[in-house]
Amino acid sequence: MDNILVLHGNILFSKNSKELSIHKDSYLVSINGLIDAIYNEIPPHLKDYVYKDYGDRIIIPGMTDLHIHAPQYAFQGIGMDLELLDWLNTYTFPEESKYSSLTYAQKAYTNFVERLRKSTTTRACIFATIHEDSTLLLMDMLEKSNLSTLVGKVNMDRNSPDSLREESASIAFSNTEKFILNVLDKNYKNTKAILTPRFIPSCSDELMTKLQSLKDKYDLCVQSHLSENPSEIAWVQELCPWSSFYGDAYDKFNMFGRNTKTIMAHCVYSPSIEIERMKENGVFIAHCPESNINLSSGIAPIRTFLDKDMHIGLGSDVAAGTTLNLFKAIAYAIQASKIRWRLQDSSLNPLTVAEGFYLATKGGGEFFGKVGSFEQGYESDILVLDDTRINHSELQDLEKRLERMIYLADEREVFAKYVKGTQLF
Ligand code: GUN
Ligand code: FE
């Protein structure tokens, strides 16, 4: 028996970054977890199905958070007075050290997963910590939430405090393999492991070589950080004098696209040679505008990436970003692009609302396959939004209602949520 879902409401989604597809008062049909079609009226072959009538509410694809740190959720909104490297040493590493305790992890991750479940996010690429046990605990919780996630046990064997450093590359390798085997053994449906070298300053060449072999053996995707802050970039050049540029230090270990699905967060200062390599290799960029403001990192040239048709989505980057709410990430992306255009480079036009919405839905969703749109064959990740709390009763225009939500909405507006056709609430 086919599992058929028919939802009625005002339907908005992106086919491309330039324009929104808008279907007022229409019916979205999903069959066995995949989008089938959108109809103006219930078609005769579906007329016996009891459809879910969401009335005047707005139905959009689920959003993808391409970059978030689960263990940092507990300290979001604190300690934003420093730049990246000092912020990591002063606040972040001590906080992440606490996840050696399963009791602490249980409490903090329970809260994180519950908030993520309620948010506009249906898919996420998540950094945990170096600790295998608490990372598995997080994955158990995520599996139960029915969100679709990729989760990394973080690797770091240098330039980190004793409390948050793997003892050697060999120990990191064997613990990471043990973690991967545990994840495979659990046979999760909704959550998978992703290889997660924190960033080049935290990972020795020896560790990167070993992680490369794990990646090949278990066919893993990779996530990391790239060209976020000027001091970080200068440091990578010192640590890896053999690399031509920061991204090249990942590419030497085949962790920079090509046959390895890869997400690199930030890319604020990527030189053109790095941009070209990312484009050539098909690397996904996680744009994290709020984080880049909070840590005084800068503003990434998103217009350049869009014009070059590169893979790009949005990341909350909690806790350098202060919210899981990807509506806010869209708003920050648009706002940051305006400041960049005005103060830094008037040749790169600011992002439009349609472009920001595309980044949060189809742009980032692409990392998971056919995700983030309502075109036929896309996975049925669906949000039903109720904007009565913020809407002006006379505002009818659907595009304007969406724009208003981008600036004003949070999880309170998420009325119903589906991931791969399964209803979460
Ligand atoms: N680079 C390495 N680790 C981190 C982190 O936790 N957050 C951010 N924003 N950048 C990083
Ligand atoms: Fe990050």
Short mmCIF file of C-alpha atoms and ligand atoms in Angstrom, two decimals:
data_model
loop_
_atom_site.label_atom_id
_atom_site.label_comp_id
_atom_site.label_asym_id
_atom_site.label_seq_id
_atom_site.Cartn_x
_atom_site.Cartn_y
_atom_site.Cartn_z
CA MET A 1 0.00 0.00 0.00
CA ASP A 2 1.34 3.40 -0.94
CA ASN A 3 1.76 5.88 1.87
CA ILE A 4 -0.02 8.94 0.49
CA LEU A 5 -0.04 12.36 2.11
CA VAL A 6 -2.08 15.29 0.81
CA LEU A 7 -1.58 18.71 2.43
CA HIS A 8 -3.66 21.77 1.61
CA GLY A 9 -2.41 25.33 2.10
CA ASN A 10 -0.34 28.08 0.49
CA ILE A 11 2.74 26.44 -0.98
CA LEU A 12 6.09 28.20 -1.57
CA PHE A 13 9.43 26.72 -2.62
CA SER A 14 12.52 27.34 -4.77
CA LYS A 15 13.47 25.62 -8.00
CA ASN A 16 16.48 27.90 -8.34
CA SER A 17 18.03 30.83 -6.47
CA LYS A 18 16.37 33.50 -8.58
CA GLU A 19 12.64 33.11 -8.05
CA LEU A 20 10.09 31.59 -5.71
CA SER A 21 7.48 29.13 -6.95
CA ILE A 22 4.18 30.11 -5.38
CA HIS A 23 0.96 28.05 -5.34
CA LYS A 24 -1.84 29.75 -3.45
CA ASP A 25 -4.60 27.56 -2.01
CA SER A 26 -3.17 24.32 -3.43
CA TYR A 27 -2.59 20.64 -2.61
CA LEU A 28 0.85 19.13 -2.05
CA VAL A 29 0.94 15.37 -2.65
CA SER A 30 3.66 13.10 -1.25
CA ILE A 31 3.83 9.38 -2.03
CA ASN A 32 6.04 7.08 0.05
CA GLY A 33 8.04 9.99 1.42
CA LEU A 34 8.65 11.68 -1.94
CA ILE A 35 6.99 14.72 -3.46
CA ASP A 36 4.65 13.70 -6.28
CA ALA A 37 2.97 16.91 -7.46
CA ILE A 38 1.16 20.12 -6.56
CA TYR A 39 -2.47 20.52 -7.69
CA ASN A 40 -4.87 23.48 -7.72
CA GLU A 41 -7.69 21.13 -6.84
CA ILE A 42 -7.82 17.61 -5.49
CA PRO A 43 -7.42 15.39 -8.56
CA PRO A 44 -10.05 12.67 -9.07
CA HIS A 45 -7.67 9.81 -8.29
CA LEU A 46 -6.99 11.28 -4.81
CA LYS A 47 -10.46 12.44 -3.91
CA ASP A 48 -11.03 9.63 -1.43
CA TYR A 49 -7.98 10.59 0.62
CA VAL A 50 -8.60 12.59 3.74
CA TYR A 51 -6.29 15.53 3.18
CA LYS A 52 -4.75 17.62 5.92
CA ASP A 53 -6.28 21.04 5.61
CA TYR A 54 -3.84 23.68 6.80
CA GLY A 55 -6.15 26.44 5.56
CA ASP A 56 -4.43 29.78 5.02
CA ARG A 57 -1.15 28.61 6.52
CA ILE A 58 2.09 28.55 4.54
CA ILE A 59 3.76 25.32 3.48
CA ILE A 60 7.49 25.38 2.64
CA PRO A 61 10.29 22.80 2.38
CA GLY A 62 12.24 21.93 5.53
CA MET A 63 15.50 23.80 6.08
CA THR A 64 19.04 22.41 6.24
CA ASP A 65 21.54 23.58 8.85
CA LEU A 66 24.83 22.77 7.13
CA HIS A 67 27.00 23.63 10.13
CA ILE A 68 26.26 23.46 13.85
CA HIS A 69 28.09 22.43 17.04
CA ALA A 70 25.74 20.52 19.35
CA PRO A 71 27.93 20.80 22.49
CA GLN A 72 28.12 24.57 22.12
CA TYR A 73 24.34 25.00 22.38
CA ALA A 74 24.57 25.27 26.16
CA PHE A 75 26.76 28.37 26.04
CA GLN A 76 25.25 30.28 23.13
CA GLY A 77 25.05 34.00 23.70
CA ILE A 78 28.10 34.11 26.03
CA GLY A 79 31.68 35.18 25.34
CA MET A 80 31.51 36.94 22.02
CA ASP A 81 34.17 39.48 22.93
CA LEU A 82 37.02 37.61 21.24
CA GLU A 83 38.11 36.58 17.77
CA LEU A 84 38.13 32.95 16.66
CA LEU A 85 41.37 31.52 18.08
CA ASP A 86 41.07 33.23 21.48
CA TRP A 87 37.34 32.43 21.58
CA LEU A 88 38.11 28.74 21.05
CA ASN A 89 40.79 28.64 23.76
CA THR A 90 38.97 30.77 26.31
CA TYR A 91 35.37 29.59 26.03
CA THR A 92 34.79 26.79 23.56
CA PHE A 93 37.42 24.19 24.40
CA PRO A 94 36.70 24.32 28.17
CA GLU A 95 32.97 23.92 27.44
CA GLU A 96 33.47 21.01 25.04
CA SER A 97 35.75 19.29 27.59
CA LYS A 98 32.70 18.81 29.80
CA TYR A 99 31.30 16.23 27.36
CA SER A 100 33.68 13.61 28.75
CA SER A 101 30.89 13.31 31.33
CA LEU A 102 27.89 11.37 30.05
CA THR A 103 25.75 12.94 32.76
CA TYR A 104 26.57 16.42 31.48
CA ALA A 105 26.10 15.32 27.86
CA GLN A 106 22.74 13.71 28.62
CA LYS A 107 21.39 16.90 30.10
CA ALA A 108 22.78 19.32 27.51
CA TYR A 109 22.07 17.17 24.44
CA THR A 110 18.49 16.44 25.55
CA ASN A 111 17.83 20.16 25.50
CA PHE A 112 19.64 20.64 22.17
CA VAL A 113 17.75 17.87 20.38
CA GLU A 114 14.37 18.98 21.69
CA ARG A 115 14.96 22.54 20.47
CA LEU A 116 16.23 21.33 17.09
CA ARG A 117 13.17 19.12 16.72
CA LYS A 118 10.88 22.11 17.21
CA SER A 119 12.86 24.42 14.91
CA THR A 120 12.57 25.02 11.16
CA THR A 121 15.47 22.58 10.61
CA THR A 122 14.72 19.17 9.13
CA ARG A 123 18.33 18.25 8.18
CA ALA A 124 21.57 19.11 9.92
CA CYS A 125 25.31 18.45 9.73
CA ILE A 126 26.47 18.42 13.31
CA PHE A 127 29.81 18.59 15.12
CA ALA A 128 29.85 16.78 18.47
CA THR A 129 33.10 16.57 20.51
CA ILE A 130 36.11 14.23 20.59
CA HIS A 131 34.23 11.93 23.01
CA GLU A 132 32.82 8.79 21.37
CA ASP A 133 30.37 7.86 24.12
CA SER A 134 28.63 11.19 24.38
CA THR A 135 28.57 11.51 20.59
CA LEU A 136 26.77 8.15 20.38
CA LEU A 137 24.37 9.35 23.05
CA LEU A 138 23.63 12.42 20.93
CA MET A 139 23.02 10.20 17.91
CA ASP A 140 20.64 7.96 19.87
CA MET A 141 18.62 11.06 20.71
CA LEU A 142 18.71 12.42 17.16
CA GLU A 143 17.61 9.06 15.77
CA LYS A 144 14.55 9.13 18.02
CA SER A 145 13.75 12.72 17.03
CA ASN A 146 13.18 11.66 13.39
CA LEU A 147 15.26 14.59 12.16
CA SER A 148 17.72 13.59 9.43
CA THR A 149 21.29 14.28 10.52
CA LEU A 150 24.96 13.64 9.92
CA VAL A 151 27.02 13.71 13.11
CA GLY A 152 30.77 13.86 13.60
CA LYS A 153 32.89 12.73 16.48
CA VAL A 154 35.40 15.58 16.31
CA ASN A 155 39.10 14.87 15.74
CA MET A 156 41.85 17.01 17.27
CA ASP A 157 45.35 15.90 18.26
CA ARG A 158 47.30 19.16 18.47
CA ASN A 159 47.09 22.79 19.64
CA SER A 160 44.31 22.00 22.07
CA PRO A 161 44.21 21.71 25.89
CA ASP A 162 44.96 18.34 27.53
CA SER A 163 41.30 18.01 28.42
CA LEU A 164 40.22 18.23 24.76
CA ARG A 165 42.98 16.53 22.80
CA GLU A 166 43.27 12.99 21.53
CA GLU A 167 46.52 11.56 22.92
CA SER A 168 48.05 10.65 19.59
CA ALA A 169 47.14 10.24 15.95
CA SER A 170 47.03 6.46 16.45
CA ILE A 171 44.66 6.67 19.41
CA ALA A 172 42.48 9.15 17.52
CA PHE A 173 42.40 6.74 14.59
CA SER A 174 41.40 3.70 16.62
CA ASN A 175 38.80 5.59 18.67
CA THR A 176 37.30 7.05 15.52
CA GLU A 177 37.14 3.64 13.85
CA LYS A 178 35.51 2.23 16.98
CA PHE A 179 32.99 5.07 16.84
CA ILE A 180 32.21 4.41 13.16
CA LEU A 181 31.76 0.68 13.79
CA ASN A 182 29.46 1.42 16.73
CA VAL A 183 27.35 3.69 14.53
CA LEU A 184 27.17 1.03 11.80
CA ASP A 185 26.18 -1.52 14.42
CA LYS A 186 23.32 0.65 15.64
CA ASN A 187 21.88 0.67 12.12
CA TYR A 188 20.23 4.05 12.57
CA LYS A 189 17.70 5.14 9.95
CA ASN A 190 17.92 8.90 10.46
CA THR A 191 21.46 9.65 11.54
CA LYS A 192 24.85 8.75 10.08
CA ALA A 193 28.49 9.44 10.90
CA ILE A 194 30.45 12.14 9.07
CA LEU A 195 34.23 12.46 9.35
CA THR A 196 35.04 15.64 11.29
CA PRO A 197 38.62 16.88 11.53
CA ARG A 198 37.95 20.09 13.52
CA PHE A 199 40.20 22.28 11.36
CA ILE A 200 43.80 22.10 10.17
CA PRO A 201 45.30 23.77 13.29
CA SER A 202 43.80 20.96 15.46
CA CYS A 203 44.86 18.02 13.25
CA SER A 204 48.42 16.83 12.57
CA ASP A 205 49.40 15.61 9.10
CA GLU A 206 49.71 12.13 10.56
CA LEU A 207 46.15 12.27 11.87
CA MET A 208 44.85 13.58 8.53
CA THR A 209 46.56 10.67 6.73
CA LYS A 210 44.91 8.20 9.08
CA LEU A 211 41.51 9.86 8.77
CA GLN A 212 41.82 9.70 5.00
CA SER A 213 42.16 5.93 5.22
CA LEU A 214 39.03 5.72 7.40
CA LYS A 215 37.14 7.90 4.98
CA ASP A 216 38.06 5.61 2.10
CA LYS A 217 37.39 2.41 4.03
CA TYR A 218 33.92 3.46 5.23
CA ASP A 219 33.02 5.82 2.38
CA LEU A 220 32.36 8.82 4.64
CA CYS A 221 31.49 12.45 3.96
CA VAL A 222 33.70 15.15 5.54
CA GLN A 223 32.96 18.42 7.35
CA SER A 224 35.37 21.05 8.61
CA HIS A 225 36.20 24.77 8.78
CA LEU A 226 37.96 26.89 6.14
CA SER A 227 39.32 30.43 5.78
CA GLU A 228 37.28 31.92 8.61
CA ASN A 229 39.73 34.37 10.19
CA PRO A 230 43.02 36.02 9.10
CA SER A 231 45.08 34.74 12.08
CA GLU A 232 43.77 31.22 11.50
CA ILE A 233 44.78 31.34 7.83
CA ALA A 234 48.29 32.62 8.64
CA TRP A 235 48.66 29.83 11.21
CA VAL A 236 47.69 27.14 8.69
CA GLN A 237 50.39 28.47 6.36
CA GLU A 238 52.94 28.05 9.21
CA LEU A 239 51.69 24.58 10.16
CA CYS A 240 51.48 23.32 6.57
CA PRO A 241 54.14 25.21 4.62
CA TRP A 242 53.80 22.56 1.89
CA SER A 243 50.21 23.66 1.12
CA SER A 244 49.51 26.22 -1.63
CA PHE A 245 46.54 27.64 0.29
CA TYR A 246 44.35 26.62 3.26
CA GLY A 247 41.94 24.43 1.26
CA ASP A 248 44.92 22.71 -0.37
CA ALA A 249 45.86 21.39 3.10
CA TYR A 250 42.58 19.41 3.09
CA ASP A 251 42.84 18.52 -0.58
CA LYS A 252 46.26 16.85 -0.06
CA PHE A 253 44.43 14.29 2.08
CA ASN A 254 41.53 14.03 -0.38
CA MET A 255 39.16 15.70 2.07
CA PHE A 256 38.12 18.54 -0.19
CA GLY A 257 35.41 17.36 -2.54
CA ARG A 258 36.10 15.36 -5.74
CA ASN A 259 34.84 11.87 -4.84
CA THR A 260 34.45 12.93 -1.17
CA LYS A 261 31.28 14.83 -0.29
CA THR A 262 32.63 17.73 1.73
CA ILE A 263 31.26 20.73 3.62
CA MET A 264 33.56 23.61 4.49
CA ALA A 265 32.17 26.21 6.89
CA HIS A 266 32.81 29.95 6.41
CA CYS A 267 35.10 30.61 3.38
CA VAL A 268 35.17 34.30 4.31
CA TYR A 269 38.70 34.92 3.00
CA SER A 270 39.06 32.24 0.32
CA PRO A 271 41.47 33.52 -2.35
CA SER A 272 40.39 32.97 -5.95
CA ILE A 273 42.59 29.89 -6.30
CA GLU A 274 40.75 28.33 -3.34
CA ILE A 275 37.36 29.31 -4.76
CA GLU A 276 38.29 27.75 -8.09
CA ARG A 277 39.40 24.52 -6.39
CA MET A 278 36.14 24.38 -4.41
CA LYS A 279 34.15 24.90 -7.58
CA GLU A 280 36.16 22.30 -9.49
CA ASN A 281 35.91 19.76 -6.67
CA GLY A 282 32.24 20.39 -5.85
CA VAL A 283 32.86 21.38 -2.22
CA PHE A 284 29.76 22.61 -0.34
CA ILE A 285 30.10 25.94 1.44
CA ALA A 286 28.29 26.46 4.74
CA HIS A 287 27.72 30.20 5.02
CA CYS A 288 27.40 31.21 8.69
CA PRO A 289 26.78 34.96 8.62
CA GLU A 290 25.85 35.48 12.27
CA SER A 291 28.93 33.63 13.51
CA ASN A 292 31.09 35.66 11.16
CA ILE A 293 29.72 38.87 12.66
CA ASN A 294 29.94 37.75 16.31
CA LEU A 295 33.58 36.64 16.07
CA SER A 296 34.46 39.71 13.97
CA SER A 297 35.49 37.30 11.22
CA GLY A 298 34.14 39.19 8.23
CA ILE A 299 31.55 38.65 5.49
CA ALA A 300 31.87 35.90 2.90
CA PRO A 301 31.36 36.84 -0.80
CA ILE A 302 28.15 34.86 -1.29
CA ARG A 303 27.25 36.65 -4.51
CA THR A 304 30.50 35.36 -6.02
CA PHE A 305 29.69 31.79 -4.96
CA LEU A 306 26.14 32.04 -6.33
CA ASP A 307 27.28 33.56 -9.63
CA LYS A 308 29.72 30.69 -10.06
CA ASP A 309 26.92 28.21 -9.39
CA MET A 310 28.77 26.66 -6.46
CA HIS A 311 27.17 24.43 -3.83
CA ILE A 312 26.17 26.64 -0.94
CA GLY A 313 23.84 26.57 2.05
CA LEU A 314 23.45 28.17 5.47
CA GLY A 315 24.78 27.18 8.87
CA SER A 316 23.72 28.47 12.28
CA ASP A 317 27.23 27.69 13.65
CA VAL A 318 25.90 27.68 17.19
CA ALA A 319 27.47 28.85 19.50
CA ALA A 320 29.43 31.42 17.49
CA GLY A 321 25.94 31.93 16.08
CA THR A 322 23.37 32.48 18.82
CA THR A 323 20.34 30.73 17.38
CA LEU A 324 19.20 27.50 15.75
CA ASN A 325 16.53 29.49 13.92
CA LEU A 326 17.41 29.38 10.22
CA PHE A 327 14.94 32.18 9.44
CA LYS A 328 17.42 34.31 11.32
CA ALA A 329 20.32 32.87 9.30
CA ILE A 330 18.53 33.95 6.11
CA ALA A 331 18.00 37.45 7.49
CA TYR A 332 21.64 37.71 8.62
CA ALA A 333 22.84 36.50 5.21
CA ILE A 334 20.84 39.21 3.47
CA GLN A 335 21.83 41.91 5.96
CA ALA A 336 25.53 40.99 5.91
CA SER A 337 25.55 41.02 2.10
CA LYS A 338 24.14 44.56 2.15
CA ILE A 339 26.86 45.82 4.47
CA ARG A 340 29.51 44.08 2.39
CA TRP A 341 28.11 45.67 -0.77
CA ARG A 342 27.99 49.14 0.82
CA LEU A 343 31.31 49.13 2.66
CA GLN A 344 33.55 46.55 1.01
CA ASP A 345 32.75 45.76 -2.60
CA SER A 346 29.97 47.48 -4.56
CA SER A 347 30.41 45.04 -7.43
CA LEU A 348 28.74 42.25 -5.42
CA ASN A 349 25.03 42.97 -5.14
CA PRO A 350 23.21 42.14 -1.90
CA LEU A 351 21.22 38.90 -1.68
CA THR A 352 17.51 38.94 -2.39
CA VAL A 353 14.84 37.30 -0.23
CA ALA A 354 14.44 34.55 -2.85
CA GLU A 355 18.18 33.86 -2.77
CA GLY A 356 18.31 33.72 1.03
CA PHE A 357 15.34 31.34 1.10
CA TYR A 358 16.94 29.17 -1.58
CA LEU A 359 20.17 28.88 0.46
CA ALA A 360 18.29 27.66 3.55
CA THR A 361 16.19 25.12 1.64
CA LYS A 362 17.37 23.75 -1.69
CA GLY A 363 20.95 25.08 -1.52
CA GLY A 364 21.90 23.30 1.70
CA GLY A 365 19.44 20.43 1.17
CA GLU A 366 21.38 19.34 -1.88
CA PHE A 367 24.08 17.94 0.40
CA PHE A 368 21.51 15.29 1.40
CA GLY A 369 20.43 14.61 -2.21
CA LYS A 370 17.03 15.63 -3.56
CA VAL A 371 16.09 17.67 -0.50
CA GLY A 372 14.77 21.19 0.10
CA SER A 373 12.32 21.63 -2.77
CA PHE A 374 8.84 20.48 -3.81
CA GLU A 375 9.82 19.38 -7.29
CA GLN A 376 8.79 15.85 -8.16
CA GLY A 377 10.97 13.17 -6.56
CA TYR A 378 12.28 15.39 -3.75
CA GLU A 379 12.15 13.93 -0.25
CA SER A 380 9.11 15.15 1.66
CA ASP A 381 10.66 17.49 4.23
CA ILE A 382 7.82 19.90 4.91
CA LEU A 383 7.14 22.79 7.29
CA VAL A 384 3.68 24.19 7.91
CA LEU A 385 3.95 27.75 9.21
CA ASP A 386 1.28 29.65 11.07
CA ASP A 387 2.00 33.38 10.89
CA THR A 388 -1.07 34.65 12.74
CA ARG A 389 1.13 35.83 15.65
CA ILE A 390 3.15 38.12 13.39
CA ASN A 391 1.07 38.70 10.31
CA HIS A 392 -0.83 41.84 9.53
CA SER A 393 -4.37 40.62 8.89
CA GLU A 394 -4.60 42.58 5.66
CA LEU A 395 -1.36 41.26 4.24
CA GLN A 396 -2.37 38.74 1.58
CA ASP A 397 0.66 38.63 -0.66
CA LEU A 398 2.38 35.30 -0.01
CA GLU A 399 5.86 36.48 -0.91
CA LYS A 400 5.53 39.34 1.59
CA ARG A 401 4.21 37.00 4.27
CA LEU A 402 7.28 34.82 3.75
CA GLU A 403 9.61 37.83 3.88
CA ARG A 404 8.01 38.92 7.12
CA MET A 405 8.56 35.50 8.60
CA ILE A 406 12.21 35.53 7.58
CA TYR A 407 12.68 38.61 9.76
CA LEU A 408 10.20 37.88 12.56
CA ALA A 409 9.42 34.17 12.88
CA ASP A 410 10.87 31.54 15.20
CA GLU A 411 9.88 28.04 16.29
CA ARG A 412 6.53 29.35 17.52
CA GLU A 413 5.45 29.69 13.90
CA VAL A 414 6.26 26.06 13.07
CA PHE A 415 2.78 24.50 13.21
CA ALA A 416 3.62 21.09 11.74
CA LYS A 417 6.80 19.40 10.54
CA TYR A 418 7.50 16.38 8.33
CA VAL A 419 10.83 14.74 7.52
CA LYS A 420 10.93 12.24 4.64
CA GLY A 421 7.14 12.09 4.85
CA THR A 422 7.07 11.26 8.58
CA GLN A 423 5.20 13.76 10.73
CA LEU A 424 7.18 14.90 13.80
CA PHE A 425 4.33 17.07 15.16
N1 GUN B 1 37.09 26.62 13.90
C1 GUN B 1 37.48 25.53 14.60
N2 GUN B 1 36.59 25.21 15.55
C2 GUN B 1 35.59 26.09 15.45
C3 GUN B 1 34.37 26.28 16.16
O1 GUN B 1 34.01 25.55 17.08
N3 GUN B 1 33.59 27.33 15.75
C4 GUN B 1 33.96 28.15 14.74
N4 GUN B 1 33.15 29.14 14.39
N5 GUN B 1 35.09 28.01 14.06
C5 GUN B 1 35.91 26.99 14.42
FE FE B 2 31.92 25.98 13.40
#
